[in-house]
mmCIF file of C-alpha atoms in Angstrom:
data_model
loop_
_atom_site.group_PDB
_atom_site.id
_atom_site.type_symbol
_atom_site.label_atom_id
_atom_site.label_comp_id
_atom_site.label_asym_id
_atom_site.label_seq_id
_atom_site.Cartn_x
_atom_site.Cartn_y
_atom_site.Cartn_z
ATOM 1 C CA MET A 261 -99.080 -37.479 -25.941
ATOM 2 C CA ASN A 262 -96.977 -35.290 -23.844
ATOM 3 C CA ILE A 263 -94.153 -32.759 -25.541
ATOM 4 C CA THR A 264 -91.160 -32.534 -23.266
ATOM 5 C CA ILE A 265 -90.111 -28.742 -22.739
ATOM 6 C CA THR A 266 -86.530 -28.078 -21.076
ATOM 7 C CA ILE A 267 -84.852 -24.774 -21.214
ATOM 8 C CA GLU A 268 -80.556 -23.995 -21.299
ATOM 9 C CA LYS A 269 -79.832 -21.054 -21.092
ATOM 10 C CA GLN A 270 -75.921 -19.808 -22.327
ATOM 11 C CA ALA A 271 -74.196 -17.074 -22.703
ATOM 12 C CA LYS A 272 -75.154 -16.535 -26.074
ATOM 13 C CA SER A 273 -78.449 -18.121 -26.412
ATOM 14 C CA SER A 274 -81.224 -19.882 -25.127
ATOM 15 C CA ILE A 275 -81.594 -23.655 -26.172
ATOM 16 C CA VAL A 276 -85.127 -24.852 -26.207
ATOM 17 C CA HIS A 277 -84.741 -28.001 -25.800
ATOM 18 C CA VAL A 278 -87.916 -30.084 -27.527
ATOM 19 C CA SER A 279 -89.357 -33.831 -28.000
ATOM 20 C CA GLY A 280 -92.350 -35.923 -28.805
ATOM 21 C CA LYS A 281 -95.707 -34.387 -30.940
ATOM 22 C CA ILE A 282 -95.983 -30.728 -31.122
ATOM 23 C CA ASP A 283 -99.745 -30.388 -32.511
ATOM 24 C CA ALA A 284 -102.223 -28.827 -31.327
ATOM 25 C CA THR A 285 -102.573 -30.361 -27.968
ATOM 26 C CA THR A 286 -99.637 -29.057 -27.385
ATOM 27 C CA ALA A 287 -98.201 -26.230 -29.588
ATOM 28 C CA ASP A 288 -99.853 -23.802 -27.001
ATOM 29 C CA GLU A 289 -97.115 -25.214 -23.930
ATOM 30 C CA LEU A 290 -93.780 -24.968 -26.639
ATOM 31 C CA GLU A 291 -95.296 -21.539 -27.492
ATOM 32 C CA ASN A 292 -95.471 -19.491 -23.961
ATOM 33 C CA ALA A 293 -92.413 -21.723 -23.772
ATOM 34 C CA MET A 294 -90.454 -19.360 -25.749
ATOM 35 C CA VAL A 295 -92.393 -16.295 -25.088
ATOM 36 C CA GLU A 296 -91.384 -16.720 -21.496
ATOM 37 C CA LEU A 297 -88.274 -16.225 -22.785
ATOM 38 C CA LEU A 298 -88.285 -13.039 -25.273
ATOM 39 C CA GLU A 299 -90.444 -11.527 -22.056
ATOM 40 C CA GLU A 300 -86.761 -11.817 -20.287
ATOM 41 C CA GLN A 301 -84.892 -10.244 -23.256
ATOM 42 C CA GLU A 302 -83.719 -13.449 -24.982
ATOM 43 C CA LYS A 303 -81.927 -12.373 -27.864
ATOM 44 C CA ASN A 304 -81.222 -15.201 -29.233
ATOM 45 C CA ILE A 305 -83.231 -18.448 -28.840
ATOM 46 C CA ILE A 306 -82.008 -22.509 -30.545
ATOM 47 C CA LEU A 307 -85.126 -24.941 -31.490
ATOM 48 C CA ASP A 308 -83.585 -27.945 -30.670
ATOM 49 C CA MET A 309 -86.338 -30.476 -32.545
ATOM 50 C CA GLU A 310 -84.258 -34.073 -31.530
ATOM 51 C CA GLY A 311 -87.005 -36.435 -30.637
ATOM 52 C CA THR A 312 -89.765 -34.290 -32.250
ATOM 53 C CA ASN A 313 -91.524 -36.220 -34.943
ATOM 54 C CA TYR A 314 -94.118 -34.465 -35.454
ATOM 55 C CA ILE A 315 -95.013 -31.525 -36.133
ATOM 56 C CA SER A 316 -98.882 -30.247 -37.420
ATOM 57 C CA SER A 317 -100.219 -27.202 -38.502
ATOM 58 C CA ALA A 318 -100.348 -25.296 -34.735
ATOM 59 C CA GLY A 319 -96.894 -26.231 -34.204
ATOM 60 C CA LEU A 320 -96.209 -24.128 -37.526
ATOM 61 C CA ARG A 321 -97.570 -21.796 -35.990
ATOM 62 C CA VAL A 322 -96.132 -21.120 -33.343
ATOM 63 C CA LEU A 323 -93.113 -20.692 -35.151
ATOM 64 C CA ILE A 324 -93.825 -17.813 -37.309
ATOM 65 C CA VAL A 325 -94.706 -16.088 -34.611
ATOM 66 C CA ILE A 326 -91.527 -16.828 -32.619
ATOM 67 C CA ALA A 327 -89.925 -16.202 -35.784
ATOM 68 C CA LYS A 328 -91.843 -12.644 -36.557
ATOM 69 C CA GLN A 329 -90.865 -11.659 -32.897
ATOM 70 C CA MET A 330 -87.549 -11.762 -32.954
ATOM 71 C CA TYR A 331 -86.941 -10.994 -37.074
ATOM 72 C CA ASP A 332 -86.213 -7.398 -35.641
ATOM 73 C CA SER A 333 -84.219 -7.729 -32.204
ATOM 74 C CA GLY A 334 -82.309 -11.029 -32.765
ATOM 75 C CA HIS A 335 -81.759 -15.065 -34.289
ATOM 76 C CA PHE A 336 -84.324 -17.539 -33.828
ATOM 77 C CA CYS A 337 -83.331 -21.018 -35.380
ATOM 78 C CA LEU A 338 -84.030 -24.716 -35.445
ATOM 79 C CA CYS A 339 -81.467 -27.630 -35.212
ATOM 80 C CA ASN A 340 -81.629 -31.419 -34.502
ATOM 81 C CA ALA A 341 -85.101 -31.623 -36.854
ATOM 82 C CA SER A 342 -86.214 -35.438 -38.114
ATOM 83 C CA ASP A 343 -86.415 -36.114 -42.120
ATOM 84 C CA ASN A 344 -89.817 -35.927 -41.241
ATOM 85 C CA VAL A 345 -90.291 -32.579 -39.551
ATOM 86 C CA GLN A 346 -88.259 -31.274 -41.701
ATOM 87 C CA GLU A 347 -90.237 -32.576 -45.274
ATOM 88 C CA ILE A 348 -92.962 -31.075 -43.247
ATOM 89 C CA ILE A 349 -90.981 -27.482 -42.308
ATOM 90 C CA GLN A 350 -90.477 -27.645 -46.219
ATOM 91 C CA MET A 351 -93.488 -28.492 -47.535
ATOM 92 C CA SER A 352 -94.680 -25.447 -45.903
ATOM 93 C CA GLY A 353 -92.195 -23.465 -47.124
ATOM 94 C CA PHE A 354 -90.547 -22.067 -44.124
ATOM 95 C CA ASN A 355 -87.154 -23.030 -44.757
ATOM 96 C CA VAL A 356 -87.171 -20.015 -46.540
ATOM 97 C CA PHE A 357 -87.173 -17.583 -43.744
ATOM 98 C CA MET A 358 -85.730 -19.875 -41.690
ATOM 99 C CA SER A 359 -82.603 -20.826 -40.605
ATOM 100 C CA ILE A 360 -81.649 -24.834 -39.771
ATOM 101 C CA TYR A 361 -79.182 -25.983 -38.426
ATOM 102 C CA ASP A 362 -78.178 -29.953 -38.903
ATOM 103 C CA ASP A 363 -76.719 -30.097 -35.007
ATOM 104 C CA LEU A 364 -77.163 -28.126 -31.677
ATOM 105 C CA SER A 365 -73.099 -27.438 -32.482
ATOM 106 C CA THR A 366 -73.855 -25.994 -35.985
ATOM 107 C CA ALA A 367 -76.728 -23.566 -34.983
ATOM 108 C CA LYS A 368 -74.543 -21.968 -31.052
ATOM 109 C CA GLU A 369 -71.353 -21.449 -33.791
ATOM 110 C CA MET A 370 -73.807 -19.391 -36.570
ATOM 111 C CA ILE A 371 -75.122 -17.561 -33.347
ATOM 112 C CA ALA A 372 -72.027 -17.169 -32.190
ATOM 113 C CA GLU A 373 -70.856 -15.516 -35.696
ATOM 114 C CA GLU A 374 -74.137 -12.980 -35.870
#
């Protein structure tokens, strides 16, 4: 199954909308899209996971890579994660070092405050 990735650039952030399964066959596509934003000096990235119902260890690796690269230089957060995806993120312990918001408007507000 493929994933759909669209990037919406806004004044204070770039929103990466992803839907579909993030697994070993699709994780590279997501990573490439987000690394491209980093290369463009984007300081704030919101990963909107509405429509994503599964994330594998390969997908989790992408989240770590981006979070590490943005740690000192910007803000990276997730929003609209399904219950299943949130459970996977929590079981892996990623929720301890990643900002996860219920919806896109909350994520935008939190970035605007930083």
